[in-house]
Every structure is written in structure tokens, then in C-alpha cells.
Amino acid sequence: MTVLTHKIDFKVITSVTNANPNGDPLNGNRPRQNFEGYGEISDVAIKRKIRNRLQDMGERIFVQSDDRADDGLKSLKDRVDSIEELNKIAADKKKADVNRFSEVACETWIDTRSFGQVFAFKGLELSVGVRGPVSIQTAVSLEPIDINTMQITKSVNSVSEGGGKSSDTMGTKHFVDFGVYVFNGSINVQLAEKTGFTEADAEKIKEALTTLFENDASSARPDGSMAVEKVYWWEHPSKMGKASSAKVHRSVKIEKIPEVDRAKSFDDYKVTVEPLEGIELTVIEGL
């Protein structure tokens, strides 16, 4: 397979309707907000969804969610131990070949050669860091978000407590009425050469971005409540690129239609794209 030979930038526009796109565990699992009230989805949460989609495509994933583990292994250390060659390299305390360890790990798992990984676990005799070529920024909403809180009750007791209702029958649920979130990303050729990230891998990342919220439903994010509206995918003609990633990402302008006071759908926004000479742009509609 051909290792990636040209720089790639991308921008993804998503919409959220009556859902919690990314709860903050330090704030009662309320949807994340910055200090100005704009909604956020962390880059870690986005990468988690990309990993899940790649896993759905049949790819081998190193950082698997426990509830989605498809190899019967219960930890990252177990996953490393399951690869015989990695075990042999790590066991050689005096002259462990760190470069070969990275190479085997990248060959084995697509998320390692995409996002990178730090291999430093208790019982592993060496520490290895892999820098991945795919970088993703935090998603931020176009406007400040309003967060609603709903009180919820269970219709059945979790435990019996003298015949009365147990103390855990009440709870709260937080969600965003509506919001449009945008995040940017890039794929670096120099790092792709080091991890063996290929042209085919880039296509898989693109497909994962287009279908980001498929098979991702939960109580906080019901089916249809989160959608990918558009994916902008720029392919440069060279390793370094014809323009900086910042300039490429800024070439897409998203503005609310003047007559709309409060956006309630993605149609309330107008998107314009500035053409960039020598850079091929593909615009993909979300599913």
C-alpha cells in the first residue's frame, strides 16, 4: 500500500438537536461549554467516535471501548501482550528495538498509525511514544448554546427498601436544544511516513468522518439527534502543502442568515467557500 504523499486538511460541520454531544464529568455531565458559553466537543471524544467507526469497518483498533472490545482482551497491556513480536522486543531489556516496536504497533493497529500512542504500562519493560499524522481540533459551536436540564424518574425501584421507593429513583438529564458545531483537522505527510499511514487509511478516515455518529446512539444522543452536515476535504499537491492549514480552514465561512434571529436548523446558516488555487477540494454531504 502507498504511504500518504500529500498533505490533507479537513473541516467537519455537525448539528446537535436535543442531545448532549459531549458531557463534562467535572460539571455533572452537562454539555461542555467554554467560558464564553460556546459549546465544545473534545478532540478525544471525536477520536473515540472515529475509532468506533473504523472498528465497524473491520479495522483493528488498539484503544477500544470496553463495551465494544472485539478481541476478548480487557486492557491495553493485554492487547500489547497478544502480539508475539511486541512481547519479544519488550522482553529484551538491554537492547530493546524501540523503532521496531513502533513499526509493529503501527502495522497492527490503524488508530496507532493514525493518532499515535504512548506505550507505557506497568509490566512493560520499555516506554515508546508514537506521534500520529492525524490531528483534530476541539469542535466549537457557532453560537453560544442553551443547556436544558430535565428531571427524570424511574418507574421501578433498583433495590427494595421496606416497600417504598428507593433513594435513586430521581435524576437529571442535560441536553442542547440546537447547535451547529465545527471542527478542523489535518494529516501530516512527514509523520505519515514514520507510521506507515497510507492513502487507503486516509480514505477510511474520510469515510469515518462522513458517518461519524452512525452506530453511536445512547440515552444522551438518540439516533438522529446528531448529524454530520458537511465534510470539506482538501488534498494538497505536495508534502508541505500549498497553504497553511489555518488558511485552508478559514476558507470556509459559515454565517447565520440575516433574517434569522435564532437558528433552529442547519438551513438557517449560509456556507461559502473560497477557492484555493492548486488545492483540490471535495465537499461531502453527511448521511
PDB file of C-alpha atoms in Angstrom:
ATOM      1  CA  MET A   1       0.000   0.000   0.000  1.00  0.00           C
ATOM      2  CA  THR A   2       1.184   3.524  -0.847  1.00  0.00           C
ATOM      3  CA  VAL A   3       2.180   5.717   2.075  1.00  0.00           C
ATOM      4  CA  LEU A   4       0.466   9.119   2.005  1.00  0.00           C
ATOM      5  CA  THR A   5       2.403  11.522  -0.229  1.00  0.00           C
ATOM      6  CA  HIS A   6       0.430  14.773   0.037  1.00  0.00           C
ATOM      7  CA  LYS A   7      -0.898  16.942   2.845  1.00  0.00           C
ATOM      8  CA  ILE A   8      -4.605  16.766   3.671  1.00  0.00           C
ATOM      9  CA  ASP A   9      -6.796  19.220   5.591  1.00  0.00           C
ATOM     10  CA  PHE A  10     -10.428  18.760   6.544  1.00  0.00           C
ATOM     11  CA  LYS A  11     -13.336  20.558   8.200  1.00  0.00           C
ATOM     12  CA  VAL A  12     -16.486  18.897   9.546  1.00  0.00           C
ATOM     13  CA  ILE A  13     -19.790  20.654  10.295  1.00  0.00           C
ATOM     14  CA  THR A  14     -22.172  18.816  12.618  1.00  0.00           C
ATOM     15  CA  SER A  15     -25.565  19.631  14.107  1.00  0.00           C
ATOM     16  CA  VAL A  16     -26.975  18.712  17.511  1.00  0.00           C
ATOM     17  CA  THR A  17     -30.699  18.629  18.319  1.00  0.00           C
ATOM     18  CA  ASN A  18     -31.969  17.823  21.821  1.00  0.00           C
ATOM     19  CA  ALA A  19     -28.836  15.859  22.728  1.00  0.00           C
ATOM     20  CA  ASN A  20     -25.735  16.003  24.892  1.00  0.00           C
ATOM     21  CA  PRO A  21     -22.869  15.894  22.381  1.00  0.00           C
ATOM     22  CA  ASN A  22     -20.104  15.561  25.000  1.00  0.00           C
ATOM     23  CA  GLY A  23     -20.786  15.626  28.731  1.00  0.00           C
ATOM     24  CA  ASP A  24     -18.304  17.164  31.175  1.00  0.00           C
ATOM     25  CA  PRO A  25     -17.726  14.713  34.075  1.00  0.00           C
ATOM     26  CA  LEU A  26     -16.435  17.563  36.267  1.00  0.00           C
ATOM     27  CA  ASN A  27     -19.682  19.508  35.802  1.00  0.00           C
ATOM     28  CA  GLY A  28     -22.416  16.950  36.428  1.00  0.00           C
ATOM     29  CA  ASN A  29     -22.087  15.631  32.850  1.00  0.00           C
ATOM     30  CA  ARG A  30     -23.569  18.836  31.448  1.00  0.00           C
ATOM     31  CA  PRO A  31     -22.689  19.544  27.801  1.00  0.00           C
ATOM     32  CA  ARG A  32     -19.230  21.096  27.618  1.00  0.00           C
ATOM     33  CA  GLN A  33     -19.022  24.888  27.333  1.00  0.00           C
ATOM     34  CA  ASN A  34     -16.138  27.336  27.217  1.00  0.00           C
ATOM     35  CA  PHE A  35     -16.060  30.496  29.331  1.00  0.00           C
ATOM     36  CA  GLU A  36     -17.958  32.437  26.650  1.00  0.00           C
ATOM     37  CA  GLY A  37     -20.839  29.956  26.571  1.00  0.00           C
ATOM     38  CA  TYR A  38     -19.947  28.263  23.291  1.00  0.00           C
ATOM     39  CA  GLY A  39     -20.442  24.507  23.197  1.00  0.00           C
ATOM     40  CA  GLU A  40     -17.466  22.184  22.840  1.00  0.00           C
ATOM     41  CA  ILE A  41     -16.800  18.561  21.884  1.00  0.00           C
ATOM     42  CA  SER A  42     -13.306  17.457  22.909  1.00  0.00           C
ATOM     43  CA  ASP A  43     -10.866  16.105  20.361  1.00  0.00           C
ATOM     44  CA  VAL A  44     -10.662  12.940  22.483  1.00  0.00           C
ATOM     45  CA  ALA A  45     -14.422  12.361  22.094  1.00  0.00           C
ATOM     46  CA  ILE A  46     -14.171  12.898  18.321  1.00  0.00           C
ATOM     47  CA  LYS A  47     -11.288  10.436  18.034  1.00  0.00           C
ATOM     48  CA  ARG A  48     -13.296   7.925  20.070  1.00  0.00           C
ATOM     49  CA  LYS A  49     -16.111   8.121  17.525  1.00  0.00           C
ATOM     50  CA  ILE A  50     -13.649   7.790  14.626  1.00  0.00           C
ATOM     51  CA  ARG A  51     -12.123   4.712  16.264  1.00  0.00           C
ATOM     52  CA  ASN A  52     -15.599   3.207  16.687  1.00  0.00           C
ATOM     53  CA  ARG A  53     -16.425   3.797  13.029  1.00  0.00           C
ATOM     54  CA  LEU A  54     -13.110   2.295  11.893  1.00  0.00           C
ATOM     55  CA  GLN A  55     -13.814  -0.696  14.111  1.00  0.00           C
ATOM     56  CA  ASP A  56     -17.243  -1.045  12.459  1.00  0.00           C
ATOM     57  CA  MET A  57     -15.409  -1.143   9.117  1.00  0.00           C
ATOM     58  CA  GLY A  58     -13.442  -4.169  10.310  1.00  0.00           C
ATOM     59  CA  GLU A  59     -10.194  -2.391  11.183  1.00  0.00           C
ATOM     60  CA  ARG A  60      -8.037  -3.448  14.143  1.00  0.00           C
ATOM     61  CA  ILE A  61      -8.199  -0.842  16.916  1.00  0.00           C
ATOM     62  CA  PHE A  62      -5.778  -0.564  19.838  1.00  0.00           C
ATOM     63  CA  VAL A  63      -7.759   1.830  22.077  1.00  0.00           C
ATOM     64  CA  GLN A  64     -11.118   0.041  22.162  1.00  0.00           C
ATOM     65  CA  SER A  65     -14.010   0.915  24.465  1.00  0.00           C
ATOM     66  CA  ASP A  66     -14.641  -1.850  26.969  1.00  0.00           C
ATOM     67  CA  ASP A  67     -18.219  -2.266  25.764  1.00  0.00           C
ATOM     68  CA  ARG A  68     -17.035  -2.606  22.144  1.00  0.00           C
ATOM     69  CA  ALA A  69     -13.984  -4.835  22.632  1.00  0.00           C
ATOM     70  CA  ASP A  70     -13.993  -7.378  19.807  1.00  0.00           C
ATOM     71  CA  ASP A  71     -10.852  -9.351  20.675  1.00  0.00           C
ATOM     72  CA  GLY A  72     -11.730 -10.591  24.142  1.00  0.00           C
ATOM     73  CA  LEU A  73      -8.926  -8.535  25.725  1.00  0.00           C
ATOM     74  CA  LYS A  74      -9.622  -6.391  28.774  1.00  0.00           C
ATOM     75  CA  SER A  75      -6.797  -3.826  28.740  1.00  0.00           C
ATOM     76  CA  LEU A  76      -4.286  -2.068  26.517  1.00  0.00           C
ATOM     77  CA  LYS A  77      -1.474  -4.045  28.157  1.00  0.00           C
ATOM     78  CA  ASP A  78      -3.294  -7.297  27.293  1.00  0.00           C
ATOM     79  CA  ARG A  79      -3.552  -6.075  23.710  1.00  0.00           C
ATOM     80  CA  VAL A  80       0.199  -5.458  23.536  1.00  0.00           C
ATOM     81  CA  ASP A  81       0.879  -8.869  25.143  1.00  0.00           C
ATOM     82  CA  SER A  82      -1.256 -10.563  22.483  1.00  0.00           C
ATOM     83  CA  ILE A  83       1.259  -9.595  19.763  1.00  0.00           C
ATOM     84  CA  GLU A  84       4.169 -12.037  19.950  1.00  0.00           C
ATOM     85  CA  GLU A  85       6.750  -9.796  18.268  1.00  0.00           C
ATOM     86  CA  LEU A  86       5.985  -6.876  20.593  1.00  0.00           C
ATOM     87  CA  ASN A  87       6.475  -9.201  23.547  1.00  0.00           C
ATOM     88  CA  LYS A  88       9.876 -10.319  22.273  1.00  0.00           C
ATOM     89  CA  ILE A  89      11.055  -6.753  21.729  1.00  0.00           C
ATOM     90  CA  ALA A  90       9.874  -5.582  25.152  1.00  0.00           C
ATOM     91  CA  ALA A  91      11.478  -8.583  26.884  1.00  0.00           C
ATOM     92  CA  ASP A  92      14.973  -7.590  25.706  1.00  0.00           C
ATOM     93  CA  LYS A  93      15.754  -5.093  28.486  1.00  0.00           C
ATOM     94  CA  LYS A  94      19.324  -4.328  27.379  1.00  0.00           C
ATOM     95  CA  LYS A  95      18.833  -3.566  23.676  1.00  0.00           C
ATOM     96  CA  ALA A  96      15.108  -3.319  23.025  1.00  0.00           C
ATOM     97  CA  ASP A  97      14.498  -2.073  19.479  1.00  0.00           C
ATOM     98  CA  VAL A  98      12.142   0.830  20.145  1.00  0.00           C
ATOM     99  CA  ASN A  99      11.839   1.691  16.449  1.00  0.00           C
ATOM    100  CA  ARG A 100      10.812  -1.859  15.577  1.00  0.00           C
ATOM    101  CA  PHE A 101       8.283  -1.827  18.434  1.00  0.00           C
ATOM    102  CA  SER A 102       6.700   1.332  16.963  1.00  0.00           C
ATOM    103  CA  GLU A 103       6.739  -0.157  13.475  1.00  0.00           C
ATOM    104  CA  VAL A 104       4.954  -3.356  14.530  1.00  0.00           C
ATOM    105  CA  ALA A 105       2.391  -1.436  16.593  1.00  0.00           C
ATOM    106  CA  CYS A 106       1.623   0.864  13.666  1.00  0.00           C
ATOM    107  CA  GLU A 107       1.318  -2.082  11.270  1.00  0.00           C
ATOM    108  CA  THR A 108      -1.080  -3.809  13.666  1.00  0.00           C
ATOM    109  CA  TRP A 109      -3.490  -1.032  14.672  1.00  0.00           C
ATOM    110  CA  ILE A 110      -4.881   1.689  12.408  1.00  0.00           C
ATOM    111  CA  ASP A 111      -5.586   4.092  15.280  1.00  0.00           C
ATOM    112  CA  THR A 112      -1.940   3.888  16.401  1.00  0.00           C
ATOM    113  CA  ARG A 113      -0.602   4.789  12.961  1.00  0.00           C
ATOM    114  CA  SER A 114      -3.303   7.499  12.651  1.00  0.00           C
ATOM    115  CA  PHE A 115      -3.401   9.265  16.028  1.00  0.00           C
ATOM    116  CA  GLY A 116      -0.240   7.954  17.690  1.00  0.00           C
ATOM    117  CA  GLN A 117       0.013   6.269  21.083  1.00  0.00           C
ATOM    118  CA  VAL A 118       2.137   6.166  24.223  1.00  0.00           C
ATOM    119  CA  PHE A 119       3.059   2.603  25.176  1.00  0.00           C
ATOM    120  CA  ALA A 120       3.949   2.826  28.864  1.00  0.00           C
ATOM    121  CA  PHE A 121       2.218   0.260  31.046  1.00  0.00           C
ATOM    122  CA  LYS A 122       3.007  -1.451  34.315  1.00  0.00           C
ATOM    123  CA  GLY A 123       4.923  -4.608  33.496  1.00  0.00           C
ATOM    124  CA  LEU A 124       6.118  -3.340  30.113  1.00  0.00           C
ATOM    125  CA  GLU A 125       9.902  -3.041  30.214  1.00  0.00           C
ATOM    126  CA  LEU A 126      10.127  -0.062  27.865  1.00  0.00           C
ATOM    127  CA  SER A 127       8.298   3.168  27.118  1.00  0.00           C
ATOM    128  CA  VAL A 128       7.525   4.024  23.497  1.00  0.00           C
ATOM    129  CA  GLY A 129       5.865   7.125  22.101  1.00  0.00           C
ATOM    130  CA  VAL A 130       4.373   7.227  18.594  1.00  0.00           C
ATOM    131  CA  ARG A 131       3.353  10.554  17.002  1.00  0.00           C
ATOM    132  CA  GLY A 132       0.456  10.127  14.610  1.00  0.00           C
ATOM    133  CA  PRO A 133      -0.153  12.168  11.444  1.00  0.00           C
ATOM    134  CA  VAL A 134      -3.875  12.808  12.017  1.00  0.00           C
ATOM    135  CA  SER A 135      -4.527  15.818  14.259  1.00  0.00           C
ATOM    136  CA  ILE A 136      -8.006  17.004  15.243  1.00  0.00           C
ATOM    137  CA  GLN A 137      -9.072  20.203  16.982  1.00  0.00           C
ATOM    138  CA  THR A 138     -11.811  20.610  19.578  1.00  0.00           C
ATOM    139  CA  ALA A 139     -15.236  21.159  17.992  1.00  0.00           C
ATOM    140  CA  VAL A 140     -16.814  24.509  18.914  1.00  0.00           C
ATOM    141  CA  SER A 141     -20.386  25.673  18.330  1.00  0.00           C
ATOM    142  CA  LEU A 142     -21.031  28.610  16.022  1.00  0.00           C
ATOM    143  CA  GLU A 143     -23.092  30.370  18.709  1.00  0.00           C
ATOM    144  CA  PRO A 144     -23.399  30.129  22.492  1.00  0.00           C
ATOM    145  CA  ILE A 145     -25.555  27.155  23.444  1.00  0.00           C
ATOM    146  CA  ASP A 146     -28.523  26.897  25.777  1.00  0.00           C
ATOM    147  CA  ILE A 147     -28.473  23.878  28.064  1.00  0.00           C
ATOM    148  CA  ASN A 148     -31.752  22.425  29.306  1.00  0.00           C
ATOM    149  CA  THR A 149     -31.993  20.206  32.363  1.00  0.00           C
ATOM    150  CA  MET A 150     -34.751  17.652  32.698  1.00  0.00           C
ATOM    151  CA  GLN A 151     -35.694  15.814  35.881  1.00  0.00           C
ATOM    152  CA  ILE A 152     -36.215  12.102  35.265  1.00  0.00           C
ATOM    153  CA  THR A 153     -37.781   9.339  37.366  1.00  0.00           C
ATOM    154  CA  LYS A 154     -37.679   5.582  37.218  1.00  0.00           C
ATOM    155  CA  SER A 155     -40.898   3.582  37.266  1.00  0.00           C
ATOM    156  CA  VAL A 156     -39.264   0.754  39.202  1.00  0.00           C
ATOM    157  CA  ASN A 157     -37.015   0.528  42.253  1.00  0.00           C
ATOM    158  CA  SER A 158     -33.415  -0.516  41.797  1.00  0.00           C
ATOM    159  CA  VAL A 159     -33.448  -2.137  45.237  1.00  0.00           C
ATOM    160  CA  SER A 160     -36.129  -2.984  47.802  1.00  0.00           C
ATOM    161  CA  GLU A 161     -36.245  -0.621  50.766  1.00  0.00           C
ATOM    162  CA  GLY A 162     -39.140  -1.552  53.003  1.00  0.00           C
ATOM    163  CA  GLY A 163     -41.642  -1.403  50.189  1.00  0.00           C
ATOM    164  CA  GLY A 164     -41.184   2.313  49.493  1.00  0.00           C
ATOM    165  CA  LYS A 165     -39.394   3.962  46.611  1.00  0.00           C
ATOM    166  CA  SER A 166     -35.619   3.799  46.774  1.00  0.00           C
ATOM    167  CA  SER A 167     -33.488   6.935  47.005  1.00  0.00           C
ATOM    168  CA  ASP A 168     -32.144   6.535  43.469  1.00  0.00           C
ATOM    169  CA  THR A 169     -35.425   6.957  41.610  1.00  0.00           C
ATOM    170  CA  MET A 170     -34.682  10.586  40.712  1.00  0.00           C
ATOM    171  CA  GLY A 171     -32.080  12.011  38.365  1.00  0.00           C
ATOM    172  CA  THR A 172     -31.310  14.734  35.825  1.00  0.00           C
ATOM    173  CA  LYS A 173     -30.632  14.797  32.110  1.00  0.00           C
ATOM    174  CA  HIS A 174     -28.913  17.675  30.295  1.00  0.00           C
ATOM    175  CA  PHE A 175     -29.172  18.469  26.604  1.00  0.00           C
ATOM    176  CA  VAL A 176     -28.605  21.179  23.995  1.00  0.00           C
ATOM    177  CA  ASP A 177     -31.753  22.392  22.209  1.00  0.00           C
ATOM    178  CA  PHE A 178     -29.920  23.017  18.949  1.00  0.00           C
ATOM    179  CA  GLY A 179     -26.405  23.846  17.929  1.00  0.00           C
ATOM    180  CA  VAL A 180     -24.033  23.652  14.986  1.00  0.00           C
ATOM    181  CA  TYR A 181     -20.513  22.536  15.882  1.00  0.00           C
ATOM    182  CA  VAL A 182     -17.436  22.760  13.656  1.00  0.00           C
ATOM    183  CA  PHE A 183     -14.043  21.088  13.966  1.00  0.00           C
ATOM    184  CA  ASN A 184     -10.903  21.097  11.838  1.00  0.00           C
ATOM    185  CA  GLY A 185      -8.176  18.569  11.256  1.00  0.00           C
ATOM    186  CA  SER A 186      -5.096  17.800   9.198  1.00  0.00           C
ATOM    187  CA  ILE A 187      -2.964  14.855   8.078  1.00  0.00           C
ATOM    188  CA  ASN A 188       0.791  15.435   8.142  1.00  0.00           C
ATOM    189  CA  VAL A 189       2.839  13.616   5.490  1.00  0.00           C
ATOM    190  CA  GLN A 190       6.132  13.601   7.394  1.00  0.00           C
ATOM    191  CA  LEU A 191       4.514  11.791  10.328  1.00  0.00           C
ATOM    192  CA  ALA A 192       2.567   9.531   7.958  1.00  0.00           C
ATOM    193  CA  GLU A 193       5.874   8.334   6.518  1.00  0.00           C
ATOM    194  CA  LYS A 194       7.069   7.403  10.007  1.00  0.00           C
ATOM    195  CA  THR A 195       3.940   5.447  10.997  1.00  0.00           C
ATOM    196  CA  GLY A 196       3.176   3.928   7.590  1.00  0.00           C
ATOM    197  CA  PHE A 197      -0.150   5.777   7.268  1.00  0.00           C
ATOM    198  CA  THR A 198      -1.370   5.110   3.721  1.00  0.00           C
ATOM    199  CA  GLU A 199      -3.600   6.671   1.081  1.00  0.00           C
ATOM    200  CA  ALA A 200      -6.117   3.919   1.863  1.00  0.00           C
ATOM    201  CA  ASP A 201      -6.020   4.865   5.576  1.00  0.00           C
ATOM    202  CA  ALA A 202      -6.816   8.475   4.643  1.00  0.00           C
ATOM    203  CA  GLU A 203      -9.879   7.303   2.699  1.00  0.00           C
ATOM    204  CA  LYS A 204     -11.028   5.340   5.737  1.00  0.00           C
ATOM    205  CA  ILE A 205     -10.644   8.403   7.951  1.00  0.00           C
ATOM    206  CA  LYS A 206     -12.695  10.378   5.440  1.00  0.00           C
ATOM    207  CA  GLU A 207     -15.441   7.743   5.473  1.00  0.00           C
ATOM    208  CA  ALA A 208     -15.400   7.681   9.282  1.00  0.00           C
ATOM    209  CA  LEU A 209     -15.828  11.463   9.408  1.00  0.00           C
ATOM    210  CA  THR A 210     -18.747  11.321   6.992  1.00  0.00           C
ATOM    211  CA  THR A 211     -20.531   8.691   9.112  1.00  0.00           C
ATOM    212  CA  LEU A 212     -19.273   9.931  12.491  1.00  0.00           C
ATOM    213  CA  PHE A 213     -22.461   9.399  14.506  1.00  0.00           C
ATOM    214  CA  GLU A 214     -23.613   6.130  12.959  1.00  0.00           C
ATOM    215  CA  ASN A 215     -23.954   3.320  15.481  1.00  0.00           C
ATOM    216  CA  ASP A 216     -23.338   5.861  18.281  1.00  0.00           C
ATOM    217  CA  ALA A 217     -26.818   6.199  19.780  1.00  0.00           C
ATOM    218  CA  SER A 218     -27.287   6.441  23.538  1.00  0.00           C
ATOM    219  CA  SER A 219     -29.741   7.927  26.019  1.00  0.00           C
ATOM    220  CA  ALA A 220     -27.812  11.206  25.801  1.00  0.00           C
ATOM    221  CA  ARG A 221     -27.553  11.064  21.991  1.00  0.00           C
ATOM    222  CA  PRO A 222     -30.623   9.349  20.491  1.00  0.00           C
ATOM    223  CA  ASP A 223     -30.497   8.266  16.849  1.00  0.00           C
ATOM    224  CA  GLY A 224     -30.970  11.292  14.598  1.00  0.00           C
ATOM    225  CA  SER A 225     -30.121  13.856  17.278  1.00  0.00           C
ATOM    226  CA  MET A 226     -26.568  14.346  15.983  1.00  0.00           C
ATOM    227  CA  ALA A 227     -25.733  14.613  12.308  1.00  0.00           C
ATOM    228  CA  VAL A 228     -22.779  15.319  10.061  1.00  0.00           C
ATOM    229  CA  GLU A 229     -23.949  18.091   7.734  1.00  0.00           C
ATOM    230  CA  LYS A 230     -20.863  18.553   5.564  1.00  0.00           C
ATOM    231  CA  VAL A 231     -17.280  17.368   5.313  1.00  0.00           C
ATOM    232  CA  TYR A 232     -14.731  19.538   3.483  1.00  0.00           C
ATOM    233  CA  TRP A 233     -11.685  17.559   2.385  1.00  0.00           C
ATOM    234  CA  TRP A 234      -8.691  19.376   0.850  1.00  0.00           C
ATOM    235  CA  GLU A 235      -5.849  17.497  -0.856  1.00  0.00           C
ATOM    236  CA  HIS A 236      -2.659  19.466  -1.468  1.00  0.00           C
ATOM    237  CA  PRO A 237      -0.349  18.656  -4.404  1.00  0.00           C
ATOM    238  CA  SER A 238       2.745  18.273  -2.204  1.00  0.00           C
ATOM    239  CA  LYS A 239       4.016  17.147   1.196  1.00  0.00           C
ATOM    240  CA  MET A 240       4.224  20.652   2.688  1.00  0.00           C
ATOM    241  CA  GLY A 241       1.049  21.887   1.039  1.00  0.00           C
ATOM    242  CA  LYS A 242       0.197  24.975  -0.983  1.00  0.00           C
ATOM    243  CA  ALA A 243      -1.162  26.876   2.033  1.00  0.00           C
ATOM    244  CA  SER A 244      -1.129  26.651   5.800  1.00  0.00           C
ATOM    245  CA  SER A 245      -3.806  24.575   7.493  1.00  0.00           C
ATOM    246  CA  ALA A 246      -5.114  27.712   9.209  1.00  0.00           C
ATOM    247  CA  LYS A 247      -5.653  29.460   5.859  1.00  0.00           C
ATOM    248  CA  VAL A 248      -7.313  26.381   4.384  1.00  0.00           C
ATOM    249  CA  HIS A 249      -9.695  26.003   7.330  1.00  0.00           C
ATOM    250  CA  ARG A 250     -10.561  29.721   7.219  1.00  0.00           C
ATOM    251  CA  SER A 251     -11.527  29.452   3.545  1.00  0.00           C
ATOM    252  CA  VAL A 252     -14.927  28.127   4.671  1.00  0.00           C
ATOM    253  CA  LYS A 253     -17.197  30.861   6.054  1.00  0.00           C
ATOM    254  CA  ILE A 254     -20.360  29.907   7.962  1.00  0.00           C
ATOM    255  CA  GLU A 255     -22.786  32.739   8.685  1.00  0.00           C
ATOM    256  CA  LYS A 256     -26.308  32.855  10.017  1.00  0.00           C
ATOM    257  CA  ILE A 257     -28.885  34.103   7.517  1.00  0.00           C
ATOM    258  CA  PRO A 258     -29.564  37.789   8.432  1.00  0.00           C
ATOM    259  CA  GLU A 259     -33.329  37.422   8.804  1.00  0.00           C
ATOM    260  CA  VAL A 260     -32.937  34.550  11.265  1.00  0.00           C
ATOM    261  CA  ASP A 261     -32.823  35.633  14.914  1.00  0.00           C
ATOM    262  CA  ARG A 262     -32.234  32.217  16.474  1.00  0.00           C
ATOM    263  CA  ALA A 263     -31.023  29.273  14.408  1.00  0.00           C
ATOM    264  CA  LYS A 264     -33.154  26.155  14.732  1.00  0.00           C
ATOM    265  CA  SER A 265     -31.712  24.121  11.864  1.00  0.00           C
ATOM    266  CA  PHE A 266     -28.612  23.937   9.697  1.00  0.00           C
ATOM    267  CA  ASP A 267     -30.633  25.575   6.899  1.00  0.00           C
ATOM    268  CA  ASP A 268     -30.544  28.806   8.928  1.00  0.00           C
ATOM    269  CA  TYR A 269     -26.853  29.129   8.049  1.00  0.00           C
ATOM    270  CA  LYS A 270     -25.156  30.059   4.787  1.00  0.00           C
ATOM    271  CA  VAL A 271     -21.849  28.419   3.911  1.00  0.00           C
ATOM    272  CA  THR A 272     -19.442  29.984   1.404  1.00  0.00           C
ATOM    273  CA  VAL A 273     -16.118  28.508   0.296  1.00  0.00           C
ATOM    274  CA  GLU A 274     -13.175  30.489  -1.038  1.00  0.00           C
ATOM    275  CA  PRO A 275     -11.393  28.528  -3.794  1.00  0.00           C
ATOM    276  CA  LEU A 276      -7.707  27.883  -3.145  1.00  0.00           C
ATOM    277  CA  GLU A 277      -5.506  27.606  -6.208  1.00  0.00           C
ATOM    278  CA  GLY A 278      -3.792  24.270  -6.643  1.00  0.00           C
ATOM    279  CA  ILE A 279      -5.669  22.579  -3.771  1.00  0.00           C
ATOM    280  CA  GLU A 280      -8.341  20.036  -4.645  1.00  0.00           C
ATOM    281  CA  LEU A 281     -11.498  20.325  -2.549  1.00  0.00           C
ATOM    282  CA  THR A 282     -14.096  17.592  -2.139  1.00  0.00           C
ATOM    283  CA  VAL A 283     -17.349  18.507  -0.399  1.00  0.00           C
ATOM    284  CA  ILE A 284     -19.227  15.547   1.056  1.00  0.00           C
ATOM    285  CA  GLU A 285     -22.785  15.669   2.327  1.00  0.00           C
ATOM    286  CA  GLY A 286     -23.334  13.852   5.593  1.00  0.00           C
ATOM    287  CA  LEU A 287     -25.557  10.808   5.650  1.00  0.00           C
TER     288      LEU A 287
END
